[in-house]
Amino acid sequence: MWRSCLRLRGGGRRLLNRPAGGPCASMSPGPTIPSPARAYAPPTERKRFYQNVSITQGEGGFEINLDQRKLKTPQAKLFTVPSEALAIAVATEWDSQQDTIKYYTMHLTTLCNTSLDNPTQRNKDQLIRAAVKFLDTDTICYRVEEPETLVELQRNEWDPVIEWAEKRYGVEINSSTSIMGPSIPAKTREVLVSHLASYNTWALQGIEFVAAQLKSLVLTLGLIDLHLTVEQAVLLSRLEEEYQIQKWGNIEWAHDYELQELRARTAAGTLFIHLCSESTTVKHKLLNE
């Protein structure tokens, strides 16, 4: 199944998106005042202010220590995670920072902050509904009618994943070429809602995060169940884009950066889900012993 998708990784130059605004951008009344050029603002970084990273167990869970300081969330809550393995993974993110702290590379820390601060104030039921809603726009359920080569590629690569999910969960998942999307049976939603209810709220935050990266709940379920690897899930989610890249070429640096970023976010989200769903204890706590 996967061989044909791997062949899409050819070089060249990718299609460019159209400029934002389109033909309606010049229809505002009166003269157009040119706006000043917007300078590129690099992602936020901060000089590393600590030497050692360790974890300790507190009353509410496992805490991250930067030297003698306890890590806190953006809302100034004590950074406490439920799994010791997750705490070690987060501590490793902090320990791997060099002269500056690149917050945009610390996906596990970000997911923990979201779970602790819960900025959208959603409960477990709302998180489940948000995840299941991805079925309505699931990437692998939307099919093209032409060209035939892409139709065949989608069928060969996506159908086996849908068939796996249908068998695994005992549900029906349809695909469609209509812009309105596939028709998902109510029973399918009920089964998946029941399945997701077995996860805690932390893991559900991760599930929604991964589904948003892949634009697919089906691929996310495949990752969680270890039916797919991160590399497979990412390429399946980008199947049409990879097809266009092989046909038209790509801007190498932009494509490579985008692909690596998507892999990093997807891998971190998947790891987060698994670490939030386990209760094993790790004996070794200090990273710099």
mmCIF file of C-alpha atoms in Angstrom:
data_model
loop_
_atom_site.group_PDB
_atom_site.id
_atom_site.type_symbol
_atom_site.label_atom_id
_atom_site.label_comp_id
_atom_site.label_asym_id
_atom_site.label_seq_id
_atom_site.Cartn_x
_atom_site.Cartn_y
_atom_site.Cartn_z
ATOM 1 C CA MET A 1 0.000 0.000 0.000
ATOM 2 C CA TRP A 2 2.627 2.464 1.081
ATOM 3 C CA ARG A 3 5.049 2.002 -1.785
ATOM 4 C CA SER A 4 3.230 4.281 -4.223
ATOM 5 C CA CYS A 5 2.933 7.075 -1.685
ATOM 6 C CA LEU A 6 6.646 6.941 -0.965
ATOM 7 C CA ARG A 7 7.283 7.448 -4.664
ATOM 8 C CA LEU A 8 5.666 10.865 -4.376
ATOM 9 C CA ARG A 9 8.701 12.212 -2.570
ATOM 10 C CA GLY A 10 10.359 13.370 -5.836
ATOM 11 C CA GLY A 11 12.077 16.771 -6.143
ATOM 12 C CA GLY A 12 11.250 19.839 -8.215
ATOM 13 C CA ARG A 13 9.255 22.994 -7.512
ATOM 14 C CA ARG A 14 5.864 23.061 -5.759
ATOM 15 C CA LEU A 15 2.741 25.016 -6.680
ATOM 16 C CA LEU A 16 2.470 28.403 -5.037
ATOM 17 C CA ASN A 17 -0.657 29.687 -3.330
ATOM 18 C CA ARG A 18 -2.437 32.694 -4.776
ATOM 19 C CA PRO A 19 -1.878 36.008 -3.021
ATOM 20 C CA ALA A 20 -4.353 36.773 -0.261
ATOM 21 C CA GLY A 21 -7.161 39.180 -1.042
ATOM 22 C CA GLY A 22 -7.960 38.133 -4.603
ATOM 23 C CA PRO A 23 -9.919 40.359 -6.982
ATOM 24 C CA CYS A 24 -12.047 41.835 -4.190
ATOM 25 C CA ALA A 25 -9.056 43.362 -2.435
ATOM 26 C CA SER A 26 -9.127 46.541 -4.551
ATOM 27 C CA MET A 27 -12.870 47.281 -4.203
ATOM 28 C CA SER A 28 -12.700 49.453 -1.092
ATOM 29 C CA PRO A 29 -13.900 53.082 -1.653
ATOM 30 C CA GLY A 30 -11.493 55.986 -1.841
ATOM 31 C CA PRO A 31 -7.772 56.013 -2.536
ATOM 32 C CA THR A 32 -5.669 53.157 -1.344
ATOM 33 C CA ILE A 33 -3.121 54.152 1.272
ATOM 34 C CA PRO A 34 -0.066 51.966 0.956
ATOM 35 C CA SER A 35 0.655 50.148 4.176
ATOM 36 C CA PRO A 36 4.204 50.024 5.495
ATOM 37 C CA ALA A 37 6.150 46.886 4.713
ATOM 38 C CA ARG A 38 5.685 44.306 7.434
ATOM 39 C CA ALA A 39 9.010 43.138 8.751
ATOM 40 C CA TYR A 40 9.504 39.465 9.470
ATOM 41 C CA ALA A 41 9.295 38.765 13.177
ATOM 42 C CA PRO A 42 11.197 35.642 14.206
ATOM 43 C CA PRO A 43 9.553 33.303 16.712
ATOM 44 C CA THR A 44 9.957 34.296 20.348
ATOM 45 C CA GLU A 45 13.175 33.150 21.972
ATOM 46 C CA ARG A 46 14.735 33.806 25.361
ATOM 47 C CA LYS A 47 18.247 33.408 26.634
ATOM 48 C CA ARG A 48 18.645 30.210 28.614
ATOM 49 C CA PHE A 49 18.677 31.195 32.308
ATOM 50 C CA TYR A 50 19.153 27.779 33.963
ATOM 51 C CA GLN A 51 21.845 25.114 34.100
ATOM 52 C CA ASN A 52 20.132 21.944 35.308
ATOM 53 C CA VAL A 53 16.707 20.397 34.770
ATOM 54 C CA SER A 54 15.150 17.855 37.125
ATOM 55 C CA ILE A 55 11.752 16.524 38.128
ATOM 56 C CA THR A 56 10.246 15.993 41.572
ATOM 57 C CA GLN A 57 6.982 14.491 42.750
ATOM 58 C CA GLY A 58 4.578 16.866 44.453
ATOM 59 C CA GLU A 59 1.075 16.511 45.833
ATOM 60 C CA GLY A 60 -0.598 17.086 42.465
ATOM 61 C CA GLY A 61 1.794 15.105 40.277
ATOM 62 C CA PHE A 62 5.254 15.554 38.830
ATOM 63 C CA GLU A 63 6.912 18.980 38.661
ATOM 64 C CA ILE A 64 9.700 20.393 36.483
ATOM 65 C CA ASN A 65 12.581 22.220 38.171
ATOM 66 C CA LEU A 66 14.874 24.648 36.350
ATOM 67 C CA ASP A 67 17.724 24.831 38.834
ATOM 68 C CA GLN A 68 15.840 25.804 42.000
ATOM 69 C CA ARG A 69 12.864 27.337 40.196
ATOM 70 C CA LYS A 70 9.638 25.449 39.646
ATOM 71 C CA LEU A 71 8.275 25.712 36.124
ATOM 72 C CA LYS A 72 4.919 27.482 35.802
ATOM 73 C CA THR A 73 2.323 27.810 33.046
ATOM 74 C CA PRO A 74 1.541 31.042 31.132
ATOM 75 C CA GLN A 75 -1.280 31.621 33.646
ATOM 76 C CA ALA A 76 1.221 31.238 36.511
ATOM 77 C CA LYS A 77 -0.081 27.837 37.622
ATOM 78 C CA LEU A 78 2.380 25.281 38.942
ATOM 79 C CA PHE A 79 3.452 23.108 36.014
ATOM 80 C CA THR A 80 2.374 19.660 37.227
ATOM 81 C CA VAL A 81 1.825 16.639 34.998
ATOM 82 C CA PRO A 82 0.125 13.327 35.881
ATOM 83 C CA SER A 83 2.718 10.953 34.400
ATOM 84 C CA GLU A 84 6.349 10.662 35.435
ATOM 85 C CA ALA A 85 7.241 9.569 31.905
ATOM 86 C CA LEU A 86 5.588 12.726 30.541
ATOM 87 C CA ALA A 87 7.477 14.844 33.072
ATOM 88 C CA ILE A 88 10.781 13.368 31.905
ATOM 89 C CA ALA A 89 9.846 13.995 28.262
ATOM 90 C CA VAL A 90 9.009 17.642 29.030
ATOM 91 C CA ALA A 91 12.169 18.046 31.089
ATOM 92 C CA THR A 92 14.136 16.705 28.140
ATOM 93 C CA GLU A 93 12.669 19.459 25.953
ATOM 94 C CA TRP A 94 13.943 22.067 28.398
ATOM 95 C CA ASP A 95 17.290 20.370 28.854
ATOM 96 C CA SER A 96 17.869 20.183 25.078
ATOM 97 C CA GLN A 97 17.621 23.960 24.646
ATOM 98 C CA GLN A 98 20.970 25.565 23.902
ATOM 99 C CA ASP A 99 21.951 29.221 24.380
ATOM 100 C CA THR A 100 18.403 30.381 23.738
ATOM 101 C CA ILE A 101 15.041 28.803 24.582
ATOM 102 C CA LYS A 102 13.079 28.156 21.393
ATOM 103 C CA TYR A 103 9.560 27.859 22.750
ATOM 104 C CA TYR A 104 8.138 27.056 19.313
ATOM 105 C CA THR A 105 10.054 23.745 19.318
ATOM 106 C CA MET A 106 8.658 22.625 22.699
ATOM 107 C CA HIS A 107 5.413 20.966 21.629
ATOM 108 C CA LEU A 108 5.040 18.762 24.706
ATOM 109 C CA THR A 109 5.431 21.754 26.999
ATOM 110 C CA THR A 110 2.827 23.642 24.987
ATOM 111 C CA LEU A 111 0.344 20.758 25.168
ATOM 112 C CA CYS A 112 0.832 20.497 28.929
ATOM 113 C CA ASN A 113 0.293 24.237 29.313
ATOM 114 C CA THR A 114 -2.948 23.946 27.327
ATOM 115 C CA SER A 115 -4.147 21.073 29.512
ATOM 116 C CA LEU A 116 -3.291 22.893 32.736
ATOM 117 C CA ASP A 117 -4.549 26.364 31.837
ATOM 118 C CA ASN A 118 -7.432 25.161 29.633
ATOM 119 C CA PRO A 119 -7.747 28.621 27.993
ATOM 120 C CA THR A 120 -10.959 27.662 26.162
ATOM 121 C CA GLN A 121 -12.501 26.287 29.370
ATOM 122 C CA ARG A 122 -13.766 23.079 27.771
ATOM 123 C CA ASN A 123 -14.797 19.980 29.661
ATOM 124 C CA LYS A 124 -14.294 16.358 28.630
ATOM 125 C CA ASP A 125 -17.546 16.100 26.653
ATOM 126 C CA GLN A 126 -16.685 19.241 24.669
ATOM 127 C CA LEU A 127 -13.215 17.912 23.862
ATOM 128 C CA ILE A 128 -14.719 14.645 22.611
ATOM 129 C CA ARG A 129 -17.247 16.453 20.410
ATOM 130 C CA ALA A 130 -14.470 18.653 19.000
ATOM 131 C CA ALA A 131 -12.417 15.589 18.059
ATOM 132 C CA VAL A 132 -15.343 13.707 16.475
ATOM 133 C CA LYS A 133 -16.244 16.807 14.469
ATOM 134 C CA PHE A 134 -13.100 16.254 12.385
ATOM 135 C CA LEU A 135 -14.970 13.370 10.737
ATOM 136 C CA ASP A 136 -17.088 15.918 8.851
ATOM 137 C CA THR A 137 -14.021 17.277 7.056
ATOM 138 C CA ASP A 138 -11.700 14.300 7.326
ATOM 139 C CA THR A 139 -8.952 14.587 4.709
ATOM 140 C CA ILE A 140 -9.053 10.965 3.613
ATOM 141 C CA CYS A 141 -12.834 11.032 3.145
ATOM 142 C CA TYR A 142 -12.712 13.821 0.519
ATOM 143 C CA ARG A 143 -11.942 12.461 -2.933
ATOM 144 C CA VAL A 144 -11.288 14.068 -6.315
ATOM 145 C CA GLU A 145 -12.983 13.049 -9.572
ATOM 146 C CA GLU A 146 -9.947 13.781 -11.733
ATOM 147 C CA PRO A 147 -7.189 13.337 -12.792
ATOM 148 C CA GLU A 148 -7.448 9.565 -12.847
ATOM 149 C CA THR A 149 -3.915 9.098 -11.526
ATOM 150 C CA LEU A 150 -4.797 11.039 -8.349
ATOM 151 C CA VAL A 151 -8.144 9.251 -8.059
ATOM 152 C CA GLU A 152 -6.327 5.932 -8.148
ATOM 153 C CA LEU A 153 -3.680 7.110 -5.690
ATOM 154 C CA GLN A 154 -6.301 8.231 -3.164
ATOM 155 C CA ARG A 155 -8.149 4.949 -3.578
ATOM 156 C CA ASN A 156 -5.015 2.826 -3.155
ATOM 157 C CA GLU A 157 -3.618 4.736 -0.185
ATOM 158 C CA TRP A 158 -6.679 5.926 1.732
ATOM 159 C CA ASP A 159 -9.177 3.091 1.273
ATOM 160 C CA PRO A 160 -7.108 0.548 3.255
ATOM 161 C CA VAL A 161 -6.945 2.973 6.203
ATOM 162 C CA ILE A 162 -10.709 3.514 6.149
ATOM 163 C CA GLU A 163 -11.261 -0.250 5.891
ATOM 164 C CA TRP A 164 -8.985 -0.769 8.896
ATOM 165 C CA ALA A 165 -10.902 1.823 10.953
ATOM 166 C CA GLU A 166 -14.275 0.341 10.002
ATOM 167 C CA LYS A 167 -13.157 -3.131 11.054
ATOM 168 C CA ARG A 168 -11.336 -1.937 14.177
ATOM 169 C CA TYR A 169 -14.265 0.059 15.575
ATOM 170 C CA GLY A 170 -17.176 -1.740 13.894
ATOM 171 C CA VAL A 171 -18.376 1.399 12.119
ATOM 172 C CA GLU A 172 -19.104 2.716 8.640
ATOM 173 C CA ILE A 173 -16.988 5.595 7.280
ATOM 174 C CA ASN A 174 -17.900 6.886 3.854
ATOM 175 C CA SER A 175 -15.926 8.906 1.323
ATOM 176 C CA SER A 176 -17.285 11.433 -1.160
ATOM 177 C CA THR A 177 -16.341 13.597 -4.120
ATOM 178 C CA SER A 178 -18.994 16.162 -3.154
ATOM 179 C CA ILE A 179 -17.963 19.518 -1.733
ATOM 180 C CA MET A 180 -20.535 18.849 0.979
ATOM 181 C CA GLY A 181 -18.366 16.018 2.237
ATOM 182 C CA PRO A 182 -19.136 12.437 3.216
ATOM 183 C CA SER A 183 -22.252 11.250 5.012
ATOM 184 C CA ILE A 184 -21.168 9.896 8.390
ATOM 185 C CA PRO A 185 -23.783 7.641 10.035
ATOM 186 C CA ALA A 186 -24.996 8.665 13.491
ATOM 187 C CA LYS A 187 -24.036 5.221 14.795
ATOM 188 C CA THR A 188 -20.424 5.839 13.756
ATOM 189 C CA ARG A 189 -20.319 9.056 15.775
ATOM 190 C CA GLU A 190 -21.844 7.318 18.795
ATOM 191 C CA VAL A 191 -19.265 4.523 18.706
ATOM 192 C CA LEU A 192 -16.331 6.918 18.367
ATOM 193 C CA VAL A 193 -17.682 9.197 21.088
ATOM 194 C CA SER A 194 -17.888 6.170 23.373
ATOM 195 C CA HIS A 195 -14.359 5.114 22.426
ATOM 196 C CA LEU A 196 -12.872 8.574 23.035
ATOM 197 C CA ALA A 197 -14.630 8.750 26.409
ATOM 198 C CA SER A 198 -12.159 6.107 27.605
ATOM 199 C CA TYR A 199 -9.375 8.717 27.432
ATOM 200 C CA ASN A 200 -8.713 11.333 30.095
ATOM 201 C CA THR A 201 -8.919 15.061 29.359
ATOM 202 C CA TRP A 202 -5.161 15.392 28.894
ATOM 203 C CA ALA A 203 -5.070 12.685 26.244
ATOM 204 C CA LEU A 204 -8.123 14.226 24.551
ATOM 205 C CA GLN A 205 -6.261 17.532 24.244
ATOM 206 C CA GLY A 206 -3.549 15.603 22.420
ATOM 207 C CA ILE A 207 -6.037 13.785 20.193
ATOM 208 C CA GLU A 208 -7.619 17.048 19.080
ATOM 209 C CA PHE A 209 -4.144 18.530 18.495
ATOM 210 C CA VAL A 210 -3.010 15.642 16.277
ATOM 211 C CA ALA A 211 -6.312 15.579 14.373
ATOM 212 C CA ALA A 212 -5.863 19.302 13.680
ATOM 213 C CA GLN A 213 -2.350 18.696 12.329
ATOM 214 C CA LEU A 214 -3.405 15.844 10.051
ATOM 215 C CA LYS A 215 -6.900 17.250 9.397
ATOM 216 C CA SER A 216 -8.099 13.712 9.971
ATOM 217 C CA LEU A 217 -9.560 11.834 12.916
ATOM 218 C CA VAL A 218 -9.194 8.522 11.062
ATOM 219 C CA LEU A 219 -5.437 8.984 10.626
ATOM 220 C CA THR A 220 -5.176 10.076 14.262
ATOM 221 C CA LEU A 221 -6.877 6.891 15.415
ATOM 222 C CA GLY A 222 -4.479 4.920 13.224
ATOM 223 C CA LEU A 223 -1.547 6.582 14.970
ATOM 224 C CA ILE A 224 -2.915 5.998 18.466
ATOM 225 C CA ASP A 225 -3.504 2.315 17.719
ATOM 226 C CA LEU A 226 -0.005 1.993 16.215
ATOM 227 C CA HIS A 227 -1.525 0.973 12.888
ATOM 228 C CA LEU A 228 0.370 3.859 11.239
ATOM 229 C CA THR A 229 3.739 5.452 11.882
ATOM 230 C CA VAL A 230 4.086 9.219 12.129
ATOM 231 C CA GLU A 231 5.798 9.330 8.727
ATOM 232 C CA GLN A 232 3.002 7.327 7.121
ATOM 233 C CA ALA A 233 0.227 9.395 8.697
ATOM 234 C CA VAL A 234 1.851 12.683 7.670
ATOM 235 C CA LEU A 235 2.362 11.619 4.050
ATOM 236 C CA LEU A 236 -1.181 10.246 3.870
ATOM 237 C CA SER A 237 -2.517 13.563 5.147
ATOM 238 C CA ARG A 238 -0.499 15.373 2.453
ATOM 239 C CA LEU A 239 -1.240 12.926 -0.352
ATOM 240 C CA GLU A 240 -2.664 15.448 -2.815
ATOM 241 C CA GLU A 241 0.036 18.006 -2.045
ATOM 242 C CA GLU A 242 2.781 15.432 -2.536
ATOM 243 C CA TYR A 243 1.142 14.450 -5.837
ATOM 244 C CA GLN A 244 1.179 18.076 -7.004
ATOM 245 C CA ILE A 245 4.799 18.469 -5.899
ATOM 246 C CA GLN A 246 5.858 15.502 -7.983
ATOM 247 C CA LYS A 247 3.956 16.874 -10.956
ATOM 248 C CA TRP A 248 4.900 20.564 -10.735
ATOM 249 C CA GLY A 249 7.925 20.616 -8.482
ATOM 250 C CA ASN A 250 8.520 22.359 -5.186
ATOM 251 C CA ILE A 251 10.439 25.090 -3.409
ATOM 252 C CA GLU A 252 12.815 22.716 -1.681
ATOM 253 C CA TRP A 253 13.544 24.594 1.534
ATOM 254 C CA ALA A 254 9.918 25.576 2.118
ATOM 255 C CA HIS A 255 8.583 22.094 1.466
ATOM 256 C CA ASP A 256 11.209 20.433 3.633
ATOM 257 C CA TYR A 257 10.640 22.845 6.532
ATOM 258 C CA GLU A 258 6.866 22.441 6.376
ATOM 259 C CA LEU A 259 7.134 18.653 6.232
ATOM 260 C CA GLN A 260 9.569 18.443 9.147
ATOM 261 C CA GLU A 261 7.442 20.780 11.247
ATOM 262 C CA LEU A 262 4.331 18.710 10.611
ATOM 263 C CA ARG A 263 6.182 15.541 11.514
ATOM 264 C CA ALA A 264 7.508 17.114 14.720
ATOM 265 C CA ARG A 265 4.082 18.347 15.839
ATOM 266 C CA THR A 266 2.400 15.060 14.962
ATOM 267 C CA ALA A 267 5.066 12.979 16.705
ATOM 268 C CA ALA A 268 4.923 15.156 19.831
ATOM 269 C CA GLY A 269 1.122 15.006 19.936
ATOM 270 C CA THR A 270 1.110 11.226 19.534
ATOM 271 C CA LEU A 271 3.728 10.795 22.252
ATOM 272 C CA PHE A 272 1.718 13.133 24.494
ATOM 273 C CA ILE A 273 -1.410 10.983 24.070
ATOM 274 C CA HIS A 274 0.420 7.790 25.004
ATOM 275 C CA LEU A 275 2.258 9.330 27.959
ATOM 276 C CA CYS A 276 -0.994 10.774 29.302
ATOM 277 C CA SER A 277 -2.659 7.373 29.029
ATOM 278 C CA GLU A 278 -0.117 5.365 31.019
ATOM 279 C CA SER A 279 0.703 5.134 34.692
ATOM 280 C CA THR A 280 4.162 3.603 34.719
ATOM 281 C CA THR A 281 6.796 4.970 37.088
ATOM 282 C CA VAL A 282 10.294 5.806 35.931
ATOM 283 C CA LYS A 283 12.999 5.517 38.576
ATOM 284 C CA HIS A 284 15.600 7.819 37.047
ATOM 285 C CA LYS A 285 14.536 11.433 37.676
ATOM 286 C CA LEU A 286 17.564 13.675 37.334
ATOM 287 C CA LEU A 287 18.594 14.369 33.760
ATOM 288 C CA ASN A 288 22.019 15.670 34.664
ATOM 289 C CA GLU A 289 23.327 13.077 37.085
#
